[in-house]
Amino acid sequence: MERQNPTALQVESWLKELGVEWLRQWDTLVFLYRHHASLASAEHVAQLLGYSTNEVVAALDSLESLSLVKRSRVSQGVRLYEFAAPDDSRRGDHLDRLMALAYDRAGRLFLAKALRRGGPTNHNDGAPRSRGPERTGTWLKVI
């Protein structure tokens, strides 16, 4: 697919058509798209992505309801999570364009900005949680 520079309005339209509203949904979808399938617990996927388990479970639930993810029943504490290509060619085209945009850092930042703008405004906005020291002014707060 040829590289293009879509407008913010186009990107927001493509995300809306897919039903992706939050950054955590997008990150979870990209993870499964790139791995095609993952045999893991939601907790493990959350650790890999840098989100809380509850955020990833919510993202997986919503992506499953959008028919973008399939998951098996729980077996020994894990499920098989599998990316599911959209049946509708229009949605598939939008997903392809968004994945192409997410190929480089500038595109990922563009998508993150679009998703943060449309995401919830509370503390569960989908942004990865920092596990490192907290910066306060010019000093690191380590405790």
mmCIF file of C-alpha atoms in Angstrom:
data_model
loop_
_atom_site.group_PDB
_atom_site.id
_atom_site.type_symbol
_atom_site.label_atom_id
_atom_site.label_comp_id
_atom_site.label_asym_id
_atom_site.label_seq_id
_atom_site.Cartn_x
_atom_site.Cartn_y
_atom_site.Cartn_z
ATOM 1 C CA MET A 1 0.000 0.000 0.000
ATOM 2 C CA GLU A 2 1.399 3.398 -0.892
ATOM 3 C CA ARG A 3 2.314 5.742 1.932
ATOM 4 C CA GLN A 4 0.101 8.749 2.360
ATOM 5 C CA ASN A 5 -0.322 11.591 4.807
ATOM 6 C CA PRO A 6 -3.950 11.463 5.907
ATOM 7 C CA THR A 7 -5.642 14.334 7.669
ATOM 8 C CA ALA A 8 -6.683 14.140 11.306
ATOM 9 C CA LEU A 9 -10.301 14.109 10.127
ATOM 10 C CA GLN A 10 -9.654 11.050 7.923
ATOM 11 C CA VAL A 11 -7.895 9.187 10.737
ATOM 12 C CA GLU A 12 -10.707 9.951 13.180
ATOM 13 C CA SER A 13 -13.234 8.791 10.579
ATOM 14 C CA TRP A 14 -11.358 5.498 10.022
ATOM 15 C CA LEU A 15 -11.111 4.881 13.768
ATOM 16 C CA LYS A 16 -14.820 5.632 14.188
ATOM 17 C CA GLU A 17 -15.697 3.241 11.335
ATOM 18 C CA LEU A 18 -13.699 0.498 13.076
ATOM 19 C CA GLY A 19 -15.232 1.357 16.455
ATOM 20 C CA VAL A 20 -11.871 2.004 18.115
ATOM 21 C CA GLU A 21 -12.205 4.837 20.623
ATOM 22 C CA TRP A 22 -9.353 4.476 23.108
ATOM 23 C CA LEU A 23 -5.608 4.173 22.881
ATOM 24 C CA ARG A 24 -5.656 0.944 24.915
ATOM 25 C CA GLN A 25 -7.998 -0.612 22.328
ATOM 26 C CA TRP A 26 -5.706 0.430 19.503
ATOM 27 C CA ASP A 27 -2.576 -0.849 21.255
ATOM 28 C CA THR A 28 -4.248 -4.176 22.009
ATOM 29 C CA LEU A 29 -5.459 -4.488 18.421
ATOM 30 C CA VAL A 30 -2.000 -3.688 17.020
ATOM 31 C CA PHE A 31 -0.436 -6.270 19.342
ATOM 32 C CA LEU A 32 -2.775 -8.986 18.092
ATOM 33 C CA TYR A 33 -2.520 -7.822 14.471
ATOM 34 C CA ARG A 34 1.258 -8.106 14.568
ATOM 35 C CA HIS A 35 1.277 -11.437 16.408
ATOM 36 C CA HIS A 36 -1.879 -12.799 14.678
ATOM 37 C CA ALA A 37 -2.555 -14.922 17.750
ATOM 38 C CA SER A 38 -1.425 -14.944 21.359
ATOM 39 C CA LEU A 39 -1.807 -17.710 23.902
ATOM 40 C CA ALA A 40 -1.627 -15.758 27.137
ATOM 41 C CA SER A 41 -3.601 -14.438 30.042
ATOM 42 C CA ALA A 42 -5.057 -10.950 29.801
ATOM 43 C CA GLU A 43 -2.766 -10.057 32.692
ATOM 44 C CA HIS A 44 0.298 -11.072 30.675
ATOM 45 C CA VAL A 45 -0.872 -9.107 27.629
ATOM 46 C CA ALA A 46 -1.444 -6.113 29.930
ATOM 47 C CA GLN A 47 2.106 -6.384 31.275
ATOM 48 C CA LEU A 48 3.509 -6.533 27.748
ATOM 49 C CA LEU A 49 1.528 -3.452 26.698
ATOM 50 C CA GLY A 50 2.005 -1.452 29.899
ATOM 51 C CA TYR A 51 -1.658 -1.229 30.867
ATOM 52 C CA SER A 52 -3.600 -2.498 33.851
ATOM 53 C CA THR A 53 -5.279 -5.875 33.503
ATOM 54 C CA ASN A 54 -8.720 -4.260 33.754
ATOM 55 C CA GLU A 55 -7.920 -1.899 30.864
ATOM 56 C CA VAL A 56 -6.791 -4.758 28.616
ATOM 57 C CA VAL A 57 -9.781 -6.924 29.554
ATOM 58 C CA ALA A 58 -12.083 -4.015 28.674
ATOM 59 C CA ALA A 59 -10.196 -3.472 25.393
ATOM 60 C CA LEU A 60 -10.414 -7.178 24.498
ATOM 61 C CA ASP A 61 -14.130 -7.242 25.332
ATOM 62 C CA SER A 62 -14.828 -4.234 23.124
ATOM 63 C CA LEU A 63 -12.628 -5.512 20.276
ATOM 64 C CA GLU A 64 -14.406 -8.868 20.435
ATOM 65 C CA SER A 65 -17.783 -7.120 20.255
ATOM 66 C CA LEU A 66 -16.482 -5.244 17.182
ATOM 67 C CA SER A 67 -15.497 -8.603 15.608
ATOM 68 C CA LEU A 68 -11.833 -7.582 15.477
ATOM 69 C CA VAL A 69 -10.691 -10.189 18.017
ATOM 70 C CA LYS A 70 -11.644 -13.798 18.603
ATOM 71 C CA ARG A 71 -10.872 -15.549 21.841
ATOM 72 C CA SER A 72 -11.157 -19.094 23.049
ATOM 73 C CA ARG A 73 -12.519 -20.315 26.326
ATOM 74 C CA VAL A 74 -10.175 -20.207 29.316
ATOM 75 C CA SER A 75 -7.949 -23.268 29.595
ATOM 76 C CA GLN A 76 -5.478 -23.515 32.463
ATOM 77 C CA GLY A 77 -5.660 -19.763 33.072
ATOM 78 C CA VAL A 78 -4.996 -18.660 29.495
ATOM 79 C CA ARG A 79 -6.953 -17.983 26.332
ATOM 80 C CA LEU A 80 -6.055 -17.898 22.695
ATOM 81 C CA TYR A 81 -6.547 -14.327 21.509
ATOM 82 C CA GLU A 82 -6.615 -14.026 17.738
ATOM 83 C CA PHE A 83 -6.829 -11.048 15.410
ATOM 84 C CA ALA A 84 -9.906 -11.203 13.175
ATOM 85 C CA ALA A 85 -9.857 -9.248 9.920
ATOM 86 C CA PRO A 86 -13.059 -7.262 9.339
ATOM 87 C CA ASP A 87 -15.567 -8.965 7.034
ATOM 88 C CA ASP A 88 -16.554 -5.634 5.518
ATOM 89 C CA SER A 89 -14.026 -4.556 2.864
ATOM 90 C CA ARG A 90 -14.473 -0.887 3.789
ATOM 91 C CA ARG A 91 -13.586 -1.526 7.433
ATOM 92 C CA GLY A 92 -10.716 -3.733 6.268
ATOM 93 C CA ASP A 93 -9.388 -0.926 4.090
ATOM 94 C CA HIS A 94 -9.580 1.519 7.003
ATOM 95 C CA LEU A 95 -7.725 -0.921 9.230
ATOM 96 C CA ASP A 96 -5.015 -1.388 6.574
ATOM 97 C CA ARG A 97 -4.576 2.371 6.261
ATOM 98 C CA LEU A 98 -4.342 2.808 10.031
ATOM 99 C CA MET A 99 -1.826 -0.035 10.350
ATOM 100 C CA ALA A 100 0.271 1.524 7.575
ATOM 101 C CA LEU A 101 0.130 4.825 9.438
ATOM 102 C CA ALA A 102 1.232 3.095 12.651
ATOM 103 C CA TYR A 103 4.327 1.725 10.906
ATOM 104 C CA ASP A 104 6.589 4.593 11.997
ATOM 105 C CA ARG A 105 6.924 6.739 15.088
ATOM 106 C CA ALA A 106 5.345 9.856 13.573
ATOM 107 C CA GLY A 107 2.295 7.858 12.530
ATOM 108 C CA ARG A 108 1.975 6.228 15.944
ATOM 109 C CA LEU A 109 2.124 9.630 17.620
ATOM 110 C CA PHE A 110 -0.507 10.951 15.197
ATOM 111 C CA LEU A 111 -2.813 8.034 16.051
ATOM 112 C CA ALA A 112 -2.184 8.385 19.794
ATOM 113 C CA LYS A 113 -3.119 12.060 19.618
ATOM 114 C CA ALA A 114 -6.340 11.275 17.736
ATOM 115 C CA LEU A 115 -7.297 8.579 20.239
ATOM 116 C CA ARG A 116 -6.511 10.643 23.318
ATOM 117 C CA ARG A 117 -8.668 13.450 21.974
ATOM 118 C CA GLY A 118 -11.633 11.117 21.613
ATOM 119 C CA GLY A 119 -11.020 8.940 24.670
ATOM 120 C CA PRO A 120 -12.439 9.178 28.161
ATOM 121 C CA THR A 121 -11.242 12.070 30.302
ATOM 122 C CA ASN A 122 -10.886 10.214 33.597
ATOM 123 C CA HIS A 123 -7.743 8.506 34.906
ATOM 124 C CA ASN A 124 -8.400 5.443 32.718
ATOM 125 C CA ASP A 125 -7.716 7.309 29.476
ATOM 126 C CA GLY A 126 -5.822 4.405 27.984
ATOM 127 C CA ALA A 127 -2.375 5.881 28.397
ATOM 128 C CA PRO A 128 0.239 3.378 29.536
ATOM 129 C CA ARG A 129 1.020 3.616 33.203
ATOM 130 C CA SER A 130 4.549 4.571 34.141
ATOM 131 C CA ARG A 131 6.332 1.977 36.203
ATOM 132 C CA GLY A 132 9.478 4.027 36.601
ATOM 133 C CA PRO A 133 10.343 6.876 38.933
ATOM 134 C CA GLU A 134 8.063 9.877 38.895
ATOM 135 C CA ARG A 135 9.594 13.152 37.718
ATOM 136 C CA THR A 136 8.952 16.170 39.911
ATOM 137 C CA GLY A 137 10.585 19.332 38.638
ATOM 138 C CA THR A 138 14.144 18.519 37.695
ATOM 139 C CA TRP A 139 14.603 15.787 40.316
ATOM 140 C CA LEU A 140 13.515 12.190 40.194
ATOM 141 C CA LYS A 141 11.131 11.127 42.909
ATOM 142 C CA VAL A 142 12.112 7.545 43.715
ATOM 143 C CA ILE A 143 9.897 6.850 46.708
#
